[in-house]
Short mmCIF file of C-alpha atoms in Angstrom, two decimals:
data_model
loop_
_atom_site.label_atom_id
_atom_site.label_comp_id
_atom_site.label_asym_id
_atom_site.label_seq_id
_atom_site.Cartn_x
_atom_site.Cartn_y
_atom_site.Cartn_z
CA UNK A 1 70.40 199.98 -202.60
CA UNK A 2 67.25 197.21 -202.98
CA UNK A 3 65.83 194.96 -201.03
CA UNK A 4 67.21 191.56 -201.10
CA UNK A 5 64.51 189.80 -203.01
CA UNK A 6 63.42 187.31 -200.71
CA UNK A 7 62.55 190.18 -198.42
CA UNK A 8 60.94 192.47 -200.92
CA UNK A 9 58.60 189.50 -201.78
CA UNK A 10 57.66 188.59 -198.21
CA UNK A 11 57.12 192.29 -196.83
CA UNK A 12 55.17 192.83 -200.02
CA UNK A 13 52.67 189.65 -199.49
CA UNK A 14 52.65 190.78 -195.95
CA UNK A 15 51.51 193.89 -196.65
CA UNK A 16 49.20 193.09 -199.11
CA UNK A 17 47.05 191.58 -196.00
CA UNK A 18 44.61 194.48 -194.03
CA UNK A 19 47.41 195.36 -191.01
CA UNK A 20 46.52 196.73 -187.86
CA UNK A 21 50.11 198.14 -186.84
CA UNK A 22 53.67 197.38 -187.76
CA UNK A 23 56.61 196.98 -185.03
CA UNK A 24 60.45 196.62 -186.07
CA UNK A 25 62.51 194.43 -183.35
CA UNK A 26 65.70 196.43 -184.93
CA UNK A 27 68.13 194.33 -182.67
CA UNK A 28 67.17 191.37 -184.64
CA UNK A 29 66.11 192.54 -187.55
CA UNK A 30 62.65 191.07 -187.96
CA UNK A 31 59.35 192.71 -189.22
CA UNK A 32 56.18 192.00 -186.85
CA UNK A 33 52.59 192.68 -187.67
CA UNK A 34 49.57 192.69 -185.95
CA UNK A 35 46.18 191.81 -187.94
CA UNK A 36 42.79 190.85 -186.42
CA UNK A 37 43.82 187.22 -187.41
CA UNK A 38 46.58 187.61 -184.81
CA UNK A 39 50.53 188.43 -185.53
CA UNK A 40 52.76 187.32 -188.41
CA UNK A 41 56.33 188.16 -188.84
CA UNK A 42 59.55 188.57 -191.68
CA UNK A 43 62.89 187.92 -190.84
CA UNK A 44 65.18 189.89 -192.58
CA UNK A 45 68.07 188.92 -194.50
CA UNK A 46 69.62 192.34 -195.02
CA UNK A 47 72.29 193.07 -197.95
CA UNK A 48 73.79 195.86 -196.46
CA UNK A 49 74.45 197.60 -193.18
CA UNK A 50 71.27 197.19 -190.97
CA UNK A 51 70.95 201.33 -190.43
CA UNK A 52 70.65 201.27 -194.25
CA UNK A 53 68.53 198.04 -194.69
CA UNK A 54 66.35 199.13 -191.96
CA UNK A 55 65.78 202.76 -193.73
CA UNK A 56 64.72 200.94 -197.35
CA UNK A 57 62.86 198.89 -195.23
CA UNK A 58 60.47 201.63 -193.78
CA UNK A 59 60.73 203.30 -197.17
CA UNK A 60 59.14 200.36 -198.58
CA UNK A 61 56.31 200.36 -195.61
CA UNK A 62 55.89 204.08 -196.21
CA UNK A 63 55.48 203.81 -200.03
CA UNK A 64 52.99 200.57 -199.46
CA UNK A 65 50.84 202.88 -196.93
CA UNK A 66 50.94 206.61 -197.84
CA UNK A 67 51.65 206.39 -201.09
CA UNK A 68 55.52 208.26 -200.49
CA UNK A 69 58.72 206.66 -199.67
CA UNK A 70 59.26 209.88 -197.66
CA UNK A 71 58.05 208.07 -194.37
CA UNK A 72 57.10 209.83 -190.91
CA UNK A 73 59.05 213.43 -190.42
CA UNK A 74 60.59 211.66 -187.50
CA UNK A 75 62.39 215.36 -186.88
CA UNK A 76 58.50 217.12 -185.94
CA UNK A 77 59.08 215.38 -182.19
CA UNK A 78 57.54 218.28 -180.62
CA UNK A 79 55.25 218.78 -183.45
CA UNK A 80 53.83 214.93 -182.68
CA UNK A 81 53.85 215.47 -178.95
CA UNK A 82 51.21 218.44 -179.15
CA UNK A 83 48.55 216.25 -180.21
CA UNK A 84 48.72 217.43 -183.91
CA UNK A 85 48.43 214.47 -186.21
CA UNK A 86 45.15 214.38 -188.06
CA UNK A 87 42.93 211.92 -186.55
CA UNK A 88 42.23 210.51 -190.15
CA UNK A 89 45.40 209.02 -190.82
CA UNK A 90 46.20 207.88 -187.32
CA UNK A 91 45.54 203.81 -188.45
CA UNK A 92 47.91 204.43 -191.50
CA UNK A 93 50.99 206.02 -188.71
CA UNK A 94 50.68 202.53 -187.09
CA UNK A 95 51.69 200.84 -190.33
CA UNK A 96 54.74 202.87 -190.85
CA UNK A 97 57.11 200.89 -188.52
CA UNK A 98 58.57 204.04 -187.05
CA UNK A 99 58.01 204.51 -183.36
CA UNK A 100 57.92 208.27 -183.48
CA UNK A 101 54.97 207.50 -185.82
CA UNK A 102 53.84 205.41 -182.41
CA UNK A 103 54.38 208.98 -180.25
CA UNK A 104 52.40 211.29 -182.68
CA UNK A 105 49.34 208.14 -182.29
CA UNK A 106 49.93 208.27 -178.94
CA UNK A 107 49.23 211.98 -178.59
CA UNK A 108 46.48 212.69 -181.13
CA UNK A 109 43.13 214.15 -180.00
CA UNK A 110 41.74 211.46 -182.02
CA UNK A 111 42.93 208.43 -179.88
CA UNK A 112 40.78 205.50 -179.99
CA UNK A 113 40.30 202.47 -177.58
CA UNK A 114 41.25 200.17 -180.32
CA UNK A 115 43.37 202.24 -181.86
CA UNK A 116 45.26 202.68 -178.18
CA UNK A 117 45.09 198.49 -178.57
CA UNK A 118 47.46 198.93 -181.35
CA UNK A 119 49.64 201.54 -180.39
CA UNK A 120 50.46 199.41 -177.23
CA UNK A 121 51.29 196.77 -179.21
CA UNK A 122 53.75 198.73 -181.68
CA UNK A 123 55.36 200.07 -178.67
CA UNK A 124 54.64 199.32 -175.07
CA UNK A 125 56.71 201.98 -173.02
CA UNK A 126 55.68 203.78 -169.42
CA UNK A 127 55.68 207.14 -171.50
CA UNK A 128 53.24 205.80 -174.06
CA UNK A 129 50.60 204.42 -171.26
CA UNK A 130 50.69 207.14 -169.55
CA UNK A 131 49.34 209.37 -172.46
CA UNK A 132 47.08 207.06 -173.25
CA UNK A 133 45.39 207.29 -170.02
CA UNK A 134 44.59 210.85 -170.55
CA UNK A 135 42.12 209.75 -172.93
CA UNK A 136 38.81 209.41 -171.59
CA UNK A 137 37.76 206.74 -174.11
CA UNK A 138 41.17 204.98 -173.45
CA UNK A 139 40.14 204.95 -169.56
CA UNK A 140 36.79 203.82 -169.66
CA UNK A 141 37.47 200.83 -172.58
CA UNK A 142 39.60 197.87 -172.28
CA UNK A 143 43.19 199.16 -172.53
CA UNK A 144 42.63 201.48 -169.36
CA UNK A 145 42.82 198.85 -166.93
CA UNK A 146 45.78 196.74 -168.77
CA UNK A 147 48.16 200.04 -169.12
CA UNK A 148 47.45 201.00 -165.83
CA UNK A 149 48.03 197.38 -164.21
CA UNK A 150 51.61 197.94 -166.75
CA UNK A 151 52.26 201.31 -165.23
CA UNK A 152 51.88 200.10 -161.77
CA UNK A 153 54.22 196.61 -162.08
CA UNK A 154 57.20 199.09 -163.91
CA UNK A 155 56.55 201.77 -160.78
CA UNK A 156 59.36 200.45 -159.25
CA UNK A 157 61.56 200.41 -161.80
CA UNK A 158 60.60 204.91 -162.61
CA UNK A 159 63.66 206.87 -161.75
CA UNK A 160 62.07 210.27 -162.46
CA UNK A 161 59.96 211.84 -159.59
CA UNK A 162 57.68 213.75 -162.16
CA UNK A 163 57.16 210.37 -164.01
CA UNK A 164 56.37 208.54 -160.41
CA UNK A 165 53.58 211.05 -159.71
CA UNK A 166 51.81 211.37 -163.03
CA UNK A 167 51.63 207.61 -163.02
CA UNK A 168 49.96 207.61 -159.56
CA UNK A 169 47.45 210.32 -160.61
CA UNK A 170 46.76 208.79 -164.12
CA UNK A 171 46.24 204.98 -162.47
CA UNK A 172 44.06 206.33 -159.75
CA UNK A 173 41.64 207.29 -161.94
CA UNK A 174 37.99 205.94 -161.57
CA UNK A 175 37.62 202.06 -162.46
CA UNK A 176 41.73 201.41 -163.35
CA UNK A 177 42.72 199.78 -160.08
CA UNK A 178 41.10 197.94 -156.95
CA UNK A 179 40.47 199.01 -153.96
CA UNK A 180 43.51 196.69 -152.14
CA UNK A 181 46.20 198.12 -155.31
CA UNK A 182 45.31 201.47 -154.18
CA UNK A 183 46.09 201.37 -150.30
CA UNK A 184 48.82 199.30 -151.35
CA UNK A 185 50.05 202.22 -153.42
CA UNK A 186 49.47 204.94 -150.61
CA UNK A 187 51.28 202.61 -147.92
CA UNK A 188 54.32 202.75 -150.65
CA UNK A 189 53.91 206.68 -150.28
CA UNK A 190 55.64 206.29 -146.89
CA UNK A 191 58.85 205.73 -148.29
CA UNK A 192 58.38 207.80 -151.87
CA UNK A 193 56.48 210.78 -150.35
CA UNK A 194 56.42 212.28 -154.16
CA UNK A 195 53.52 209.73 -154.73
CA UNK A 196 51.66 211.65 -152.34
CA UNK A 197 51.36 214.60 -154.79
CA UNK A 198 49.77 211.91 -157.49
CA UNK A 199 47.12 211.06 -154.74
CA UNK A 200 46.42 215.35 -154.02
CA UNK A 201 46.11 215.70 -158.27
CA UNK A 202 43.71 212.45 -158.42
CA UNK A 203 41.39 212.02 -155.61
CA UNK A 204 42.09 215.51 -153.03
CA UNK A 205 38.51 214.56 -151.46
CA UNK A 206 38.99 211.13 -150.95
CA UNK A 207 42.40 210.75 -149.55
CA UNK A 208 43.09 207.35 -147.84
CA UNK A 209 43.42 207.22 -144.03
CA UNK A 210 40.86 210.38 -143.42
CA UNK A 211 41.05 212.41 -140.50
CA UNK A 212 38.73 213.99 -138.28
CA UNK A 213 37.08 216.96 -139.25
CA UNK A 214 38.47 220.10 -137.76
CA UNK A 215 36.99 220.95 -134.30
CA UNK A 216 34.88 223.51 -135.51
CA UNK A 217 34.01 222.27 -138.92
CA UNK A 218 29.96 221.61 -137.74
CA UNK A 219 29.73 225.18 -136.48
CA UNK A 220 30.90 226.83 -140.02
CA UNK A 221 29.05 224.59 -142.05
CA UNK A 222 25.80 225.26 -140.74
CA UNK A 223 26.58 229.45 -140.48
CA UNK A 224 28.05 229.53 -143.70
CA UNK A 225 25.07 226.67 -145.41
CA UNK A 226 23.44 229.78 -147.27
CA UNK A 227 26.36 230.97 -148.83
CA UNK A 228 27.75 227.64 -149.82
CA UNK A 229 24.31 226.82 -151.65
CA UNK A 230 24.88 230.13 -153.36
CA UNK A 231 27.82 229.30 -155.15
CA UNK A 232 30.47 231.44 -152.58
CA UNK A 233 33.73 230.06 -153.53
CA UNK A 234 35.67 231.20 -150.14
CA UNK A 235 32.32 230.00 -147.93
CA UNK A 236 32.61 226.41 -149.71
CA UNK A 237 36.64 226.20 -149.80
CA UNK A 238 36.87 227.18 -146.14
CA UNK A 239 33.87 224.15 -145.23
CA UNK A 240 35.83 221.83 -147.54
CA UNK A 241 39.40 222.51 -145.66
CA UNK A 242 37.47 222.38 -142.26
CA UNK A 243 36.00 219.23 -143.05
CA UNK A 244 37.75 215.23 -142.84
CA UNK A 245 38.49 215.43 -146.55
CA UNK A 246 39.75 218.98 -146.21
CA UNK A 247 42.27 217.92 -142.87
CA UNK A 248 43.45 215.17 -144.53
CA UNK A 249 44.44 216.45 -148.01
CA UNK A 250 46.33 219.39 -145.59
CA UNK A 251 48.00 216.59 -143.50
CA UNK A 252 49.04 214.47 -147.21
CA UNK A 253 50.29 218.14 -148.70
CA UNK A 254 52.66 218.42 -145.26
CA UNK A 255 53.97 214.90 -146.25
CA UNK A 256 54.43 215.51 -149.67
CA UNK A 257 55.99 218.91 -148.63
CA UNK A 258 58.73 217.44 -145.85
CA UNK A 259 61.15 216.27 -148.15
CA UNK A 260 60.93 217.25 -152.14
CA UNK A 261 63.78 214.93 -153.51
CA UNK A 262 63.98 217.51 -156.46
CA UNK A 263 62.88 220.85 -158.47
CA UNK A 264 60.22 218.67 -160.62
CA UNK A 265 58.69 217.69 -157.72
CA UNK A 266 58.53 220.86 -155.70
CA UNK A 267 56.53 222.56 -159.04
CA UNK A 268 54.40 219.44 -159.15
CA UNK A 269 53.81 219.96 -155.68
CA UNK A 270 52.83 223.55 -155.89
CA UNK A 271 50.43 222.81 -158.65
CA UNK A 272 48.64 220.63 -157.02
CA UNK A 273 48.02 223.07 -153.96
CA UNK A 274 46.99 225.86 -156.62
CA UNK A 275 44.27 223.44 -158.07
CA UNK A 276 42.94 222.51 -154.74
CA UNK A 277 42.97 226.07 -153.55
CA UNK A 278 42.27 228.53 -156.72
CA UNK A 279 38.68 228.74 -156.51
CA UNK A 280 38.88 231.22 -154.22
CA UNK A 281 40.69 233.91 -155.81
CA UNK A 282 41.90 233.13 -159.88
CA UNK A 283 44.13 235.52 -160.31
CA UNK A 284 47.40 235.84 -158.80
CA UNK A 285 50.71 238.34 -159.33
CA UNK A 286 52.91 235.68 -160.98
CA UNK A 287 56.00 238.00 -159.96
CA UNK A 288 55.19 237.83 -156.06
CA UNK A 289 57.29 236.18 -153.45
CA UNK A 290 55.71 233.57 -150.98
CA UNK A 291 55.68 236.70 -148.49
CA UNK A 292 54.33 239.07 -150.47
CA UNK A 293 51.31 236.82 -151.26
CA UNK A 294 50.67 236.31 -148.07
CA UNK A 295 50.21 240.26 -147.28
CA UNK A 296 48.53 241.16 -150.25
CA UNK A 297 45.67 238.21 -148.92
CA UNK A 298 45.92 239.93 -145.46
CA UNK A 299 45.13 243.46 -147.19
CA UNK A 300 42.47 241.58 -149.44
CA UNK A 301 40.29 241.09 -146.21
CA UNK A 302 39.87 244.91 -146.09
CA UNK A 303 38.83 245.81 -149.56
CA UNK A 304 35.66 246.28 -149.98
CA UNK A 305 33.14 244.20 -151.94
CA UNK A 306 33.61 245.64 -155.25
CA UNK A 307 34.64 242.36 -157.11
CA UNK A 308 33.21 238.80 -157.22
CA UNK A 309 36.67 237.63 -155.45
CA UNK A 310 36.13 240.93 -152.66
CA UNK A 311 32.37 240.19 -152.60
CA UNK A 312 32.42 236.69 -151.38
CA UNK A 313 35.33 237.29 -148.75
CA UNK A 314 33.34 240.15 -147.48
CA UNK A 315 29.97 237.91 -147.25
CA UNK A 316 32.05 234.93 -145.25
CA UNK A 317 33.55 238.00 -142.88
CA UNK A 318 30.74 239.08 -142.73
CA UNK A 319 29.26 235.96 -140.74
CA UNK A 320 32.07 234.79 -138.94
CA UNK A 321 34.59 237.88 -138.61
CA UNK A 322 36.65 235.52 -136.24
CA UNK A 323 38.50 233.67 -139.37
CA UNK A 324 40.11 236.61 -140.74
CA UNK A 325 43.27 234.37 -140.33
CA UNK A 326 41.64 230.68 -142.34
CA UNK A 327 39.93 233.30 -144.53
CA UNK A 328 43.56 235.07 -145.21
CA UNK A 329 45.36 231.62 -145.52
CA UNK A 330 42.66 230.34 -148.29
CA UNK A 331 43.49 233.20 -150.37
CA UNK A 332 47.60 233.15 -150.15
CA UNK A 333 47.47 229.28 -150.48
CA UNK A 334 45.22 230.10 -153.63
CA UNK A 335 47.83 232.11 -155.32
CA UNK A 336 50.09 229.22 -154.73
CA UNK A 337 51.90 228.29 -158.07
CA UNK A 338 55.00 227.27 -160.72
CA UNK A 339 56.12 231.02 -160.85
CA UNK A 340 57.08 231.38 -156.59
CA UNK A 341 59.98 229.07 -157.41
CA UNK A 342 61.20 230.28 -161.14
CA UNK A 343 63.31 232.67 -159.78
CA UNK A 344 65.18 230.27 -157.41
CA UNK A 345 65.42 227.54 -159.87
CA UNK A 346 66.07 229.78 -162.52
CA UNK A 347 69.81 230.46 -160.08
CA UNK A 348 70.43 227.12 -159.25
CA UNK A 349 70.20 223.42 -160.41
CA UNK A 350 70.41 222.07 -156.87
CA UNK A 351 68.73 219.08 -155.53
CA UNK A 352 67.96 217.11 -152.07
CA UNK A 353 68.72 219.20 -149.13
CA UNK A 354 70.62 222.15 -150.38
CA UNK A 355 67.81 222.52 -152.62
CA UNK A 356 64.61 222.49 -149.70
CA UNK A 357 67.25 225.26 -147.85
CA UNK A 358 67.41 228.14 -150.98
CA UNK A 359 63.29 227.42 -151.45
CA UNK A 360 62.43 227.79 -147.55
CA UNK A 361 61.13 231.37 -148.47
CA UNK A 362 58.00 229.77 -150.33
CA UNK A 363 57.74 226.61 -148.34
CA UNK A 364 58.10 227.94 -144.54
CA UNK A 365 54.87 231.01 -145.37
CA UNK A 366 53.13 227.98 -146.88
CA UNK A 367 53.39 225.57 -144.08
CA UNK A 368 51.96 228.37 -142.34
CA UNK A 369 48.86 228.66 -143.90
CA UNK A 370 48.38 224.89 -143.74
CA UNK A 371 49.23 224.98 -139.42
CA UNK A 372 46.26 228.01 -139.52
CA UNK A 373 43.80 225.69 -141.75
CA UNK A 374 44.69 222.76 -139.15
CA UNK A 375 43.93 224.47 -136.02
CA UNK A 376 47.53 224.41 -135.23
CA UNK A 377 47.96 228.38 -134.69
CA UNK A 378 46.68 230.02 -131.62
CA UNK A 379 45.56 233.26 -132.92
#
């Protein structure tokens, strides 16, 4: 099957100009392109059924562009979403008309500002901003601000929990929204508590609506000041809990913990408490239960300081031997991870309430350890 000729003539002078990227509109059958002289487009006039047409169609773009009528291995979707298309031919995938050709741009190592431009154009979906945003160059050039003010205006419209939270931690990123779109966005956490856990991931030190510091706070800053200066992860992680930053990131985590709507965002959840926490002590028994975390940081106290994760718990014992208990709750909330909840959801697809009853015995020990952090436990 061929081309009708009036459209083998058209898409041939079309693509005899320098392109920037391709787009099908497949519903109605028209070829768009983007050049630096602005967009230009071929209606088609198709001779056969439109799956067909549309496939000779991209054959034609693919011979034009790499040389092979094979096209884009549209099949390699995981292949595409690792990141692994070569950075060199990442302006000729944009030509190709295919949007998993879009995807693999999307995800390459190599992604430009400009060439982020022209992705967005080919295909402006939530899922493609918010990879782009996890390009560094992408956030700090032009399109950062534009697919996060996108990502933000289609918030409301996000049905998954896991997409609602990576779009609040991928927007909140330095320079992509103001100040007023921000508190706007925290006052919305209120009713969608899972945003919460995008606002722990982005900014866990500058948390909106900061509470006081911790009664004590002043008193172990200035004993623990020498160890802090020397690098002591469990001196500067117990300052940074005690402190306004450090009560209010505890207080948003309670929040975000209340409810979970579902399993995605119970495992966001807990990753977000593992990054804020697992400076003190790396490396955690991924088999443990919630309990048996929170003994094996009670028996950690004790050991002496024959590690760097012993010696530094030792040292901050050492000067104030009265916070055995924030000491022991900075560890256990530091093993906090993904793996206390694969056995559970491994069992069970549950959601909503029955689910927050069968994961109790990881989120009751860990509310714990936040009510000791907050002063809230009467030892």
């Amino acid at each position: 099957m061929e081309l009708s000729a009036e459209d083998a003539l058209r898409l041939n002078v079309l693509l005899a100009n320098p392109l920037q990227a391709v787009r099908i509109d497949e519903s109605r059958m028209v070829v768009h392109a983007l050049s630096e002289e602005g967009e230009a487009s071929v209606v088609l006039n198709p001779n056969a059924r439109d799956d067909l047409y549309l496939k000779r169609v991209r054959e034609l773009l693919s011979s034009q562009v790499l040389g092979s009528p094979g096209g884009y291995p549209v099949f390699l979707r995981r292949w595409t979403r690792m990141g692994q298309a070569r950075d060199d031919s990442l302006e000729q995938l944009l030509l190709l008309g295919e949007p998993e050709a879009v995807v693999a741009v999307v995800h390459a190592n190599g992604l430009t500002d400009e060439l982020a431009r022209r992705a967005w154009w080919a295909m402006p979906v939530a899922d493609n901003a918010r990879r782009m945003l996890e390009h560094e160059s992408v956030v700090q050039g032009r399109m950062g601000p534009e697919l996060a003010e996108y990502l933000i205006e289609y918030l409301p419209f996000e049905t998954e929990h896991k997409a609602m939270i990576e779009t609040i931690r991928l927007v909140l990123q330095p320079g992509l929204v103001s100040r007023d779109t921000r508190e706007r966005l925290w006052r919305q956490a209120r009713r969608k508590p899972s945003y919460y856990i995008g606002f722990m991931d982005s900014c866990p030190d500058e948390l909106p609506e900061p509470l006081p510091p911790r009664a004590d706070w002043e008193r172990v800053r200035d004993v623990l000041v020498g160890l802090v200066e020397e690098g002591n992860p469990v001196a500067r992680q117990l300052v940074r809990c005690l402190s306004a930053p450090g009560q209010t990131f505890i207080a948003t985590a309670e929040l975000a913990m209340a409810k979970p709507t579902n399993q995605d965002v119970v495992v966001e959840f807990l990753k977000s408490v593992h990054r804020y926490f697992a400076s003190v002590c790396p490396h955690a028994d991924a088999a443990a239960d919630m309990e048996t975390l929170v003994s094996d940081a009670e028996a950690l106290l004790d050991v002496p300081g024959v590690c760097p994760t012993t010696r530094a718990v030792q040292a901050v014992l050492e000067r104030l031997p009265e916070y055995r208990a924030d000491v022991r709750a900075l560890m256990a909330l530091g093993w906090v991870d993904e793996p206390l909840v694969n056995p559970i959801f491994a069992r069970t697809d549950s959601i909503g309430s029955v689910m927050r009853k069968k994961i109790l015995p990881v989120t009751e020990p860990i509310k714990r350890q936040f009510a000791q952090l907050r002063g809230k436990v009467r030892n």
